Amino acid sequence: MERRRLLGSVVMLLVGVLPCTAQAADPGPAGESREPEFYVSAALRPAGMTAVHWTTGFWADRYALCRDTVVPEMKKALLAPENAASLANFRIGAGLEKGTHQGAFWGDGDCYKWIEAMAWLYAIDRDPALDREMDNWIALIAKTQAPDGYISTQIQLDSAKKRWQNLNHHELYNMGHLMTAASVHAQATGKQTFLGVARKVADYLDGVFSPRPPELAHMDFNPSHIMGLMDLYRVTGEARYLTLANVFVTMRGSRPVPPLPKRNLQAEPGDQTQDRVPLRRETAAVGHAVTGGYLYCGAADLVSETGEKALDEALVRIWNDMTQTKMYVTGGNGAIRQGVSIRNDPVHEAFGFAFDLPPRLGYNETCANIAAAMSGWRMLLLKGDPRYADVMERVLYNSMLSAMSLDGKSFCYCNPLERRRGVPLGHHDTEHRWVTHTCYCCPPSVARTLARLHTYAYSWSPDGGLWVNLYGGNTLDQPVPGGGRWRLTQTTDYPWAGSVQFEVLETPAKPVPLNLRIPAWAEGATIAVNGLAAETTARPGTYARLERTWKAGDTVTLTLPLDVQMLEADPLVAQAKGQAAVQRGPLVYCLESADLPEGLSINRVLLAREAKWTIDRQADLLGGVIVLKTEALALPDREPAAELYRRLTAGPLTPQPIQLIPYYAWNNRGSVDMSVWLPLR
Ligand SMILES: [Zn+2]
């Protein structure tokens, strides 16, 4: 550890800012070997910030949408007086305007996420207008910051509030997102402006929290600051920030929580903030699904540097509980709006009980879904195990994209698996997506994820191997330690088509493995190298390893079979019993009433177990999708039930052609009914 710290500070002197959050260590002049300074306990290292460029296809289109529409439109929302996240607070904080704090306590953090998205975009596109936009807000943020490093406009602009009085004030959430955004900004621009603000924040937090004052033991609510400190550690090499991240992980559950009648739930929420049990002893995903997801992400960042076994084992236990008993087929995460935890603490926006996954009232906050993808990404790096990438991909294609309209201008907070018009919606669920909101955390979460998704596409390992995690048209140029670099192109129409072509342009001059992720659903995948069947097997749920001395012009073709698959849930999921969900490749599908003939209720549609499916590419539908068609069956038409229960309907089932659309594209054609799970006849 000491040697690494020393190396880190030497490198800091040499190059100023280390491109480490997302980049490989530079192999040095003339290919000189140098140990990577970060991710020292992880199996894999992330692709560099600018190593991957989307070129054509699904993710390239969404990256362009993020750059051209999502981020510029978001600025309008962040300036709208009714919105929960408000850039105006920094104008007031900097003394340019008079006024009081506007919006929600956590609004600063959501503004920082928007700046983070711009920084990721700037790293790729070098658009000077983005640089100026960031400089403008960073200057106001720097002026808002108190001389001792503290910054949180909801406290600073309200004379009635004091620091660290109430964990719901979200001070650490805001400062956490500042540290992450500043770390990305420093790497993208080479500027120290925002990084200087972030270092003052971290140094201030170090002074307040490193002594572990007992009165602040339950202070943090949504722990984005653990990730933020780890990002800052990887950019600055400052070991105190890693130590402080460990303090915050250890704080959770460090003080006994009194029994309920004697407890101030506002100050000591217990399971709601994962604060009842020390994380290292936890066995289940509990409480608020965003705070949980962010805690697990920050802890995974920590383990990837420290290799700590107890924390590592806890993260695997929690991951298994979350993904094998509490996650929706869409990757939706956090089933319930309001309820109690397994240890009987009141919780909201939270993980529910195992196997209790209501489709219509499924809460699935967008931020919680994305947090599961972020957690999957970190666990993938830590372990090199493709099951984490499978979950990450499931979220990204389904319950992340469903949060945004196809035009990139409006968003939703909840991502249910069923909608019935006329039936009351759960809290925060809305009939249509919106532009501004009283809780604006989700839109910038989508923006910053789309803006940096290319960095999830590849990773590399200390043996010089390259790991392909996500498929999509792109180019890669990634230096690896020991000398040399991986350069290649990837060409594919995935997820619509299953063929993925790679052309090798350059590799290290020695035998090195190219590892291709074979998703768990991809039975029968094949791989050819230079047109000949590869010797390696492409087993679902593994990385297929192709090791050889590569030469420029070598080609690799991966073929993933995209057959239509009908899924059933574990029998313990009562809400999905006797029903099927349909997926093709990574895309989960749904039935929308917009595709049913007038007068046919979605409630009458049954799927045949042996349904035969045809695929139909419709370039003009929903931005261009493949729909899945089959002959379903319709129950007899009946009047709506006047009573909750009635005699079972008799009568013949009639054939009914239907088509399903990708779940991510639902709710773009006016008010609709929708189902992911469809009953089987
Ligand atoms: Zn959110």
XYZ file of C-alpha atoms and ligand atoms in Angstrom:
682
model
C 0.000 0.000 0.000
C 2.762 2.433 0.970
C 4.626 1.765 -2.266
C 1.456 2.444 -4.241
C 0.867 5.726 -2.445
C 4.431 6.796 -3.141
C 4.134 5.843 -6.774
C 0.854 7.731 -6.954
C 2.395 10.934 -5.643
C 5.400 10.647 -7.967
C 3.139 10.214 -10.950
C 1.056 13.185 -9.784
C 4.143 15.348 -9.891
C 4.931 14.148 -13.379
C 1.607 14.358 -15.084
C -0.559 16.523 -12.868
C -3.827 14.676 -13.212
C -3.971 10.944 -13.454
C -6.519 9.647 -15.931
C -7.433 6.833 -13.624
C -11.144 6.628 -12.935
C -11.679 5.406 -16.404
C -8.329 5.028 -18.044
C -5.568 2.511 -18.221
C -2.241 3.446 -16.808
C -0.121 4.810 -19.586
C 2.369 2.057 -20.479
C 5.088 4.702 -20.597
C 7.616 5.680 -23.233
C 8.880 2.932 -25.521
C 6.388 0.499 -24.038
C 8.119 0.504 -20.670
C 6.198 -1.635 -18.196
C 4.655 0.051 -15.177
C 2.305 -1.350 -12.589
C -1.172 0.174 -12.723
C -1.710 2.238 -9.628
C -5.417 1.721 -9.206
C -7.912 -1.140 -9.363
C -5.069 -3.136 -7.807
C -7.431 -5.723 -6.284
C -9.846 -5.959 -9.219
C -9.756 -8.671 -11.876
C -10.365 -6.148 -14.666
C -9.605 -2.502 -15.378
C -12.024 -0.149 -17.108
C -11.493 1.087 -20.632
C -10.064 4.581 -20.831
C -12.264 7.653 -20.859
C -11.604 8.266 -24.561
C -10.613 4.745 -25.602
C -14.006 3.844 -27.056
C -16.045 5.810 -29.575
C -19.485 4.643 -30.632
C -19.724 4.723 -34.430
C -23.059 3.371 -35.660
C -26.041 1.516 -34.284
C -28.144 1.394 -31.130
C -25.809 2.958 -28.571
C -24.269 5.380 -31.078
C -27.771 6.702 -31.742
C -28.463 7.106 -28.044
C -25.123 8.740 -27.386
C -25.934 11.270 -30.131
C -29.398 11.799 -28.623
C -27.791 12.448 -25.243
C -25.367 14.975 -26.733
C -27.787 16.729 -29.096
C -31.029 16.673 -27.121
C -30.953 15.171 -23.610
C -28.210 17.383 -22.157
C -29.250 20.696 -23.809
C -32.946 20.132 -22.983
C -32.007 19.279 -19.412
C -30.520 22.732 -18.960
C -33.970 24.212 -19.597
C -35.459 21.988 -16.884
C -32.654 22.902 -14.471
C -33.473 26.587 -15.009
C -37.246 26.149 -14.696
C -38.533 27.655 -11.429
C -40.824 24.707 -10.693
C -38.095 22.072 -10.976
C -36.645 20.301 -7.915
C -33.070 20.667 -9.149
C -32.173 24.266 -9.857
C -29.043 25.852 -11.269
C -30.377 29.190 -10.020
C -29.155 28.264 -6.522
C -25.564 28.646 -7.700
C -26.288 32.097 -9.110
C -27.702 33.078 -5.750
C -24.873 31.336 -3.909
C -22.298 33.185 -6.007
C -23.959 36.516 -5.241
C -25.156 37.234 -8.792
C -28.799 37.190 -7.769
C -30.766 37.656 -4.600
C -33.107 34.972 -3.373
C -33.589 31.872 -1.263
C -32.983 28.238 -2.051
C -35.211 26.719 -4.711
C -36.259 23.105 -5.078
C -35.391 19.923 -3.217
C -32.574 19.406 -0.722
C -30.796 17.121 -3.179
C -31.017 19.469 -6.175
C -27.321 20.447 -6.145
C -26.358 16.823 -6.625
C -28.636 16.510 -9.624
C -27.094 19.634 -11.187
C -23.624 18.115 -10.670
C -24.788 14.947 -12.471
C -25.711 17.120 -15.456
C -22.227 18.680 -15.427
C -20.743 15.191 -15.175
C -22.678 14.187 -18.304
C -21.246 17.204 -20.127
C -17.724 16.263 -19.044
C -18.069 12.734 -20.436
C -19.396 14.163 -23.705
C -16.638 16.736 -23.858
C -13.967 14.057 -23.467
C -15.196 12.456 -26.692
C -16.384 15.403 -28.784
C -14.199 18.296 -27.570
C -17.033 20.717 -28.211
C -15.823 24.145 -26.997
C -19.399 25.196 -26.240
C -19.628 22.392 -23.657
C -16.318 23.491 -22.171
C -17.614 27.053 -21.787
C -20.897 25.838 -20.324
C -19.047 23.815 -17.693
C -16.625 26.673 -16.942
C -19.556 29.001 -16.381
C -21.237 26.817 -13.767
C -17.993 25.706 -12.142
C -17.068 29.358 -11.541
C -20.408 29.901 -9.768
C -20.022 26.697 -7.768
C -16.541 27.776 -6.668
C -17.929 31.133 -5.514
C -20.755 29.393 -3.657
C -18.348 27.145 -1.745
C -17.699 28.297 1.830
C -14.090 29.156 2.707
C -13.750 25.944 4.737
C -14.817 23.784 1.769
C -18.463 23.130 2.701
C -21.027 23.497 -0.069
C -24.741 22.714 -0.076
C -27.055 25.490 -1.224
C -30.100 24.127 0.618
C -28.290 24.975 3.870
C -26.237 27.990 2.790
C -29.194 29.834 1.253
C -31.541 29.205 4.174
C -30.625 31.060 7.346
C -32.948 28.808 9.361
C -30.863 25.727 8.588
C -27.550 24.638 10.024
C -25.023 22.099 8.833
C -25.392 18.420 9.749
C -28.698 18.761 11.579
C -30.774 16.368 9.517
C -29.689 13.529 7.265
C -32.603 14.233 4.920
C -30.866 17.470 3.970
C -28.716 15.352 1.655
C -25.510 17.330 2.204
C -23.296 14.311 1.590
C -25.290 13.284 -1.484
C -24.707 16.697 -3.007
C -21.022 16.829 -2.170
C -20.560 13.249 -3.362
C -21.867 14.067 -6.822
C -19.689 17.173 -6.853
C -16.583 15.048 -6.242
C -17.488 12.609 -9.009
C -18.371 15.329 -11.518
C -15.161 17.207 -10.710
C -13.059 14.060 -11.123
C -14.574 13.405 -14.543
C -14.198 17.070 -15.498
C -10.505 17.080 -14.558
C -9.845 14.013 -16.656
C -11.845 15.308 -19.598
C -10.402 18.822 -19.684
C -7.106 18.661 -17.813
C -8.330 21.688 -15.833
C -7.948 21.898 -12.079
C -10.814 24.336 -11.453
C -13.587 21.938 -10.434
C -11.078 19.496 -8.978
C -9.853 22.241 -6.664
C -13.416 22.704 -5.372
C -13.749 18.948 -4.891
C -10.491 18.666 -2.983
C -11.627 21.398 -0.617
C -14.886 19.484 -0.118
C -13.036 16.246 0.591
C -10.567 17.909 2.944
C -13.447 19.525 4.815
C -15.293 16.190 5.091
C -12.083 14.553 6.271
C -11.861 17.066 9.092
C -15.489 16.571 10.135
C -15.946 12.825 9.737
C -12.542 11.169 10.179
C -12.711 11.610 13.991
C -15.985 9.612 13.804
C -18.062 11.984 16.001
C -20.810 9.830 17.558
C -23.503 12.433 16.930
C -22.893 12.083 13.163
C -22.836 8.275 13.106
C -26.180 8.094 11.283
C -25.694 11.223 9.207
C -25.342 10.114 5.650
C -28.532 9.362 3.736
C -27.695 8.677 0.091
C -24.012 7.786 -0.004
C -22.856 9.068 -3.378
C -19.946 10.553 -1.411
C -18.268 7.145 -1.055
C -18.068 6.807 -4.846
C -17.132 10.482 -5.057
C -14.208 10.051 -2.663
C -13.031 6.971 -4.559
C -13.203 8.864 -7.851
C -11.228 11.687 -6.297
C -8.693 9.221 -4.868
C -8.156 7.731 -8.327
C -7.657 11.134 -9.899
C -5.443 12.724 -7.246
C -3.685 9.712 -5.714
C -4.498 11.202 -2.287
C -4.704 8.211 0.060
C -6.668 10.161 2.709
C -9.678 10.084 0.407
C -9.602 6.298 0.237
C -9.266 6.149 4.018
C -12.243 8.500 4.389
C -14.318 6.382 1.981
C -13.640 3.450 4.286
C -14.748 5.542 7.279
C -18.078 6.212 5.573
C -18.585 2.543 4.651
C -17.799 1.573 8.224
C -20.123 4.222 9.697
C -23.156 2.436 8.274
C -24.621 0.286 10.998
C -21.843 1.210 13.419
C -24.125 2.344 16.223
C -26.998 0.272 17.576
C -30.389 1.487 16.412
C -32.836 1.757 19.338
C -36.125 -0.160 19.202
C -38.899 1.534 17.254
C -41.035 3.227 19.906
C -37.946 4.993 21.318
C -36.511 5.965 17.988
C -36.643 9.175 16.006
C -37.084 7.635 12.582
C -35.967 10.808 10.848
C -32.611 10.692 12.573
C -32.168 6.927 12.796
C -33.965 5.263 9.908
C -32.289 1.876 10.399
C -32.832 -0.401 7.418
C -34.117 2.468 5.279
C -30.531 3.743 4.960
C -28.810 0.347 5.366
C -27.855 1.542 8.838
C -29.126 -1.239 11.078
C -26.453 -3.847 10.339
C -22.767 -3.191 9.566
C -22.336 -3.653 5.828
C -19.673 -6.302 6.336
C -22.224 -8.473 8.158
C -25.235 -7.756 5.932
C -26.893 -10.646 4.111
C -29.683 -8.921 2.180
C -30.464 -5.961 -0.037
C -32.636 -3.802 2.239
C -34.025 -0.308 2.467
C -34.003 2.538 -0.024
C -32.936 1.044 -3.341
C -30.918 4.070 -4.485
C -29.065 4.567 -1.207
C -28.461 0.812 -1.131
C -27.235 0.726 -4.714
C -24.898 3.672 -4.142
C -23.557 2.146 -0.921
C -22.831 -1.165 -2.674
C -21.137 0.734 -5.531
C -18.938 2.757 -3.201
C -18.014 -0.346 -1.211
C -17.127 -2.195 -4.440
C -14.880 0.732 -5.433
C -13.193 0.399 -2.062
C -12.691 -3.375 -2.356
C -11.217 -2.959 -5.832
C -8.383 -1.035 -4.159
C -8.092 -2.764 -0.779
C -9.098 -6.344 -1.623
C -10.823 -6.577 1.760
C -12.349 -10.038 2.074
C -15.190 -9.353 4.543
C -16.568 -6.497 2.448
C -16.092 -8.442 -0.767
C -18.055 -11.399 0.585
C -20.841 -9.139 1.855
C -21.180 -7.512 -1.561
C -21.553 -10.909 -3.244
C -24.205 -11.988 -0.692
C -26.150 -8.766 -1.179
C -25.847 -8.936 -4.968
C -27.184 -12.488 -5.006
C -30.125 -11.526 -2.797
C -30.888 -8.447 -4.896
C -30.693 -10.057 -8.335
C -32.019 -13.515 -7.541
C -34.957 -12.638 -5.307
C -35.811 -8.928 -5.728
C -35.112 -7.831 -9.288
C -37.700 -7.535 -12.040
C -37.234 -9.222 -15.408
C -36.650 -5.730 -16.863
C -33.813 -5.106 -14.401
C -36.205 -2.961 -12.359
C -34.889 -2.590 -8.838
C -36.700 -1.611 -5.634
C -40.247 -2.950 -5.775
C -42.050 -0.919 -3.165
C -43.049 2.681 -2.587
C -43.773 2.257 1.121
C -43.600 -0.688 3.485
C -41.524 -2.419 6.111
C -38.152 -4.109 5.880
C -37.340 -7.706 6.768
C -36.393 -6.366 10.223
C -39.617 -4.412 10.504
C -38.257 -0.906 9.948
C -40.447 1.478 7.943
C -38.956 1.875 4.464
C -39.835 3.695 1.275
C -38.638 3.620 -2.352
C -37.179 0.355 -1.213
C -36.304 -3.252 -1.811
C -39.299 -5.382 -0.916
C -39.484 -8.881 0.449
C -37.934 -11.706 -1.533
C -40.041 -12.811 -4.514
C -42.679 -10.111 -3.964
C -42.625 -8.291 -7.302
C -45.923 -6.553 -8.091
C -45.994 -5.524 -11.764
C -48.526 -2.642 -11.760
C -47.235 -1.027 -8.582
C -43.616 -1.955 -9.204
C -41.796 1.196 -8.075
C -38.425 0.676 -9.814
C -37.137 4.207 -9.512
C -34.960 5.010 -12.514
C -32.019 5.922 -10.256
C -32.316 2.583 -8.439
C -32.312 0.654 -11.702
C -29.243 2.546 -12.893
C -27.590 2.014 -9.499
C -27.975 -1.739 -10.076
C -26.229 -1.370 -13.456
C -23.475 0.712 -11.838
C -23.125 -1.924 -9.147
C -23.008 -4.677 -11.786
C -20.258 -2.787 -13.600
C -18.164 -2.533 -10.449
C -18.722 -6.190 -9.501
C -17.732 -7.177 -13.052
C -14.451 -5.306 -12.672
C -13.886 -6.824 -9.260
C -14.599 -10.413 -10.268
C -14.363 -10.686 -14.051
C -17.585 -12.727 -13.832
C -19.986 -12.160 -16.755
C -23.109 -12.693 -14.644
C -22.639 -9.153 -13.384
C -22.457 -7.863 -16.950
C -25.636 -9.765 -17.816
C -27.581 -7.868 -15.158
C -25.951 -4.594 -16.176
C -27.012 -5.136 -19.779
C -30.547 -6.101 -18.734
C -30.940 -2.817 -16.868
C -29.372 -0.648 -19.569
C -31.552 -1.898 -22.424
C -34.759 -2.106 -20.455
C -35.409 -0.363 -17.144
C -32.965 2.476 -17.789
C -34.114 3.355 -21.299
C -37.792 2.990 -20.349
C -37.325 6.055 -18.149
C -36.855 8.347 -21.141
C -39.143 9.217 -24.046
C -37.818 8.275 -27.471
C -37.160 11.936 -28.269
C -34.962 12.320 -25.169
C -37.029 15.179 -23.752
C -39.159 13.696 -20.995
C -38.655 11.182 -18.202
C -40.381 9.045 -15.620
C -39.521 8.200 -12.061
C -41.195 4.792 -11.729
C -40.818 1.956 -14.202
C -43.714 -0.462 -13.604
C -44.249 -3.636 -15.630
C -47.970 -3.093 -16.067
C -50.312 -0.152 -16.636
C -54.099 -0.095 -16.640
C -55.719 3.218 -17.434
C -58.283 4.302 -14.875
C -56.667 2.418 -11.981
C -54.977 4.729 -9.460
C -51.225 5.020 -9.877
C -48.710 4.614 -7.094
C -46.894 7.619 -5.644
C -44.467 9.216 -8.132
C -45.822 7.073 -10.967
C -47.355 9.201 -13.709
C -49.482 8.465 -16.750
C -46.980 10.219 -18.987
C -43.335 11.161 -18.779
C -42.608 14.735 -17.650
C -40.069 17.498 -18.337
C -39.733 18.949 -14.836
C -40.485 17.272 -11.523
C -40.557 17.789 -7.780
C -37.845 15.131 -7.503
C -35.503 15.521 -10.474
C -32.866 12.913 -9.608
C -33.655 10.466 -12.417
C -33.149 12.462 -15.651
C -29.520 13.436 -14.980
C -28.843 9.844 -13.896
C -29.922 8.716 -17.372
C -27.908 11.495 -19.045
C -24.632 10.761 -17.304
C -25.009 7.028 -17.930
C -25.657 7.440 -21.661
C -22.774 9.909 -21.904
C -20.239 7.432 -20.470
C -21.700 4.092 -21.508
C -18.890 3.507 -24.026
C -16.502 3.061 -21.088
C -18.547 0.026 -19.997
C -18.114 -1.650 -23.389
C -14.585 -2.957 -22.799
C -12.238 -3.718 -19.968
C -8.737 -5.106 -19.867
C -6.692 -7.289 -17.541
C -3.089 -7.126 -16.309
C -2.125 -9.991 -18.667
C -2.847 -7.661 -21.585
C -6.168 -9.333 -22.325
C -9.137 -7.431 -23.683
C -12.673 -8.086 -22.426
C -15.702 -7.170 -24.513
C -18.678 -6.510 -22.235
C -21.221 -4.693 -24.415
C -21.850 -5.001 -28.128
C -22.392 -2.001 -30.382
C -20.646 -0.338 -33.335
C -17.484 1.316 -32.043
C -13.743 1.789 -32.337
C -11.333 0.980 -29.527
C -7.838 2.286 -28.856
C -6.682 1.084 -25.460
C -3.094 1.015 -24.179
C -2.241 -1.911 -21.907
C 0.629 -2.331 -19.468
C 3.634 -4.268 -20.606
C 3.704 -2.416 -23.889
C 1.448 -2.026 -26.852
C -2.211 -1.298 -27.239
C -5.439 -2.862 -28.394
C -6.920 -1.190 -31.428
C -9.906 -2.671 -33.168
C -13.249 -1.895 -34.742
C -16.551 -3.484 -33.788
C -19.383 -3.555 -36.327
C -22.842 -4.817 -35.475
C -26.551 -4.171 -35.638
C -26.988 -5.613 -32.115
C -29.454 -5.834 -30.388
C -31.558 -6.187 -33.528
C -29.148 -8.673 -35.147
C -26.820 -11.154 -33.448
C -23.755 -10.924 -35.673
C -20.824 -8.939 -34.274
C -17.669 -8.400 -36.338
C -14.306 -7.323 -34.989
C -11.364 -6.262 -37.081
C -8.073 -6.228 -35.240
C -5.895 -3.217 -36.079
C -3.172 -3.559 -33.460
C -2.426 -5.637 -30.348
C 0.484 -6.131 -27.965
C 3.211 -8.096 -29.760
C 2.731 -11.339 -27.857
C -0.066 -13.876 -27.442
C -2.926 -12.037 -25.704
C -6.522 -13.112 -25.089
C -9.581 -11.491 -26.580
C -12.464 -12.365 -24.243
C -15.977 -12.113 -25.663
C -18.972 -12.064 -23.318
C -21.482 -14.757 -24.168
C -24.732 -13.693 -22.464
C -26.509 -16.323 -20.377
C -29.442 -16.368 -22.840
C -27.208 -17.031 -25.884
C -27.510 -20.833 -26.314
C -25.733 -21.850 -29.514
C -23.451 -18.828 -29.946
C -20.568 -19.376 -32.371
C -17.245 -17.656 -33.019
C -15.129 -17.602 -36.174
C -11.593 -16.215 -36.504
C -10.594 -15.184 -40.015
C -13.602 -17.098 -41.307
C -12.767 -20.397 -39.578
C -14.634 -21.784 -36.579
C -12.756 -20.911 -33.399
C -11.503 -23.728 -31.197
C -12.873 -22.129 -28.058
C -16.432 -22.887 -26.975
C -18.905 -20.039 -26.692
C -20.699 -21.263 -23.569
C -23.570 -19.046 -22.374
C -22.744 -17.145 -19.201
C -18.973 -17.099 -19.803
C -16.345 -15.042 -21.531
C -15.091 -17.003 -24.568
C -11.291 -16.707 -24.556
C -9.453 -16.389 -27.884
C -5.731 -16.293 -27.224
C -3.213 -15.916 -30.038
C -0.631 -13.640 -31.487
C -2.925 -11.309 -33.354
C -1.981 -9.467 -36.501
C -3.503 -6.438 -38.142
C -6.407 -7.431 -40.355
C -7.460 -10.467 -38.291
C -11.226 -10.709 -38.065
C -13.450 -12.249 -35.429
C -17.134 -12.897 -35.962
C -19.346 -13.620 -32.975
C -22.854 -14.855 -33.742
C -25.344 -14.612 -30.897
C -28.599 -16.437 -31.615
C -31.464 -13.979 -31.143
C -34.337 -16.424 -30.919
C -37.494 -15.269 -29.173
C -37.528 -16.674 -25.638
C -40.506 -16.982 -23.316
C -39.532 -16.688 -19.657
C -41.299 -17.807 -16.519
C -40.597 -16.516 -13.041
C -39.675 -18.539 -9.972
C -42.940 -20.084 -8.707
C -42.577 -17.991 -5.548
C -43.257 -14.833 -7.572
C -47.025 -15.077 -7.137
C -47.677 -12.027 -9.314
C -46.126 -13.760 -12.353
C -47.538 -17.256 -11.794
C -48.996 -18.806 -14.927
C -47.596 -15.975 -17.037
C -44.711 -15.472 -19.431
C -42.459 -12.571 -20.303
C -40.906 -12.445 -23.748
C -37.358 -11.449 -24.608
C -35.200 -11.448 -27.685
C -31.542 -10.993 -26.977
C -31.132 -8.362 -24.266
C -34.496 -6.743 -24.988
C -37.545 -7.519 -22.874
C -40.820 -7.007 -24.722
C -44.286 -5.863 -23.716
C -47.800 -5.683 -25.118
C -49.303 -2.205 -25.471
C -52.988 -1.573 -26.042
C -51.988 0.718 -28.941
C -51.268 -2.483 -30.877
C -54.620 -4.129 -30.112
C -57.773 -3.663 -32.193
C -60.430 -1.278 -30.869
C -62.538 -3.004 -28.245
C -60.070 -5.729 -27.304
C -58.939 -5.247 -23.714
C -55.379 -6.207 -22.874
C -56.899 -8.173 -19.976
C -58.399 -10.677 -22.435
C -55.149 -11.638 -24.186
C -53.591 -15.022 -23.443
C -50.357 -16.413 -24.836
C -50.071 -20.000 -25.996
C -47.276 -21.903 -24.258
C -46.171 -23.166 -27.638
C -46.518 -19.738 -29.304
C -44.717 -19.425 -32.646
C -43.077 -16.033 -33.121
C -42.122 -14.081 -36.175
C -39.978 -10.984 -36.118
C -40.813 -7.920 -38.144
C -38.505 -4.948 -38.503
C -40.514 -1.733 -38.608
C -38.296 1.203 -39.445
C -41.054 3.771 -38.921
C -42.365 2.483 -35.607
C -41.051 3.934 -32.329
C -37.757 5.094 -33.798
C -37.194 1.817 -35.616
C -37.761 -1.444 -33.739
C -38.216 -5.139 -34.313
C -41.664 -6.226 -33.174
C -42.520 -9.781 -32.208
C -45.693 -11.227 -33.709
C -47.685 -14.260 -32.729
C -51.184 -15.652 -32.723
C -52.504 -15.177 -29.204
C -55.908 -16.117 -27.837
C -58.637 -13.817 -26.585
C -60.949 -14.595 -23.682
C -64.658 -14.015 -24.326
C -65.732 -10.395 -24.141
C -67.438 -9.615 -20.861
C -68.696 -6.564 -19.124
C -66.215 -5.154 -16.614
C -66.652 -6.953 -13.314
C -69.175 -5.275 -11.070
C -67.798 -7.285 -8.186
C -64.273 -8.094 -7.124
C -64.876 -11.821 -7.653
C -67.178 -13.675 -10.029
C -67.683 -17.097 -11.516
C -64.985 -18.296 -13.853
C -65.713 -17.347 -17.448
C -66.728 -20.190 -19.733
C -66.769 -19.990 -23.488
C -64.428 -20.391 -26.453
C -61.096 -18.661 -26.878
C -60.684 -16.897 -30.185
C -57.430 -16.523 -32.124
C -56.034 -13.007 -31.994
C -52.883 -11.812 -33.780
C -50.765 -9.569 -31.560
C -47.420 -7.828 -31.712
C -45.091 -6.968 -28.868
C -42.760 -3.970 -28.751
C -39.519 -3.511 -26.791
C -40.319 -2.493 -23.221
C -37.974 0.498 -23.437
C -40.213 2.019 -26.139
C -43.519 1.802 -24.229
C -45.625 4.861 -23.421
C -44.653 6.855 -26.509
C -48.074 6.654 -28.215
C -50.468 8.412 -25.854
C -52.303 6.827 -22.933
C -52.081 3.058 -23.043
C -52.492 -0.150 -21.124
C -49.334 -2.238 -21.012
C -48.181 -5.641 -19.766
C -44.786 -7.292 -19.629
C -46.133 -10.503 -18.065
C -48.858 -12.116 -20.156
C -51.059 -14.952 -18.893
C -50.624 -18.341 -20.514
C -53.623 -20.293 -21.689
Zn -34.199 9.185 -9.252
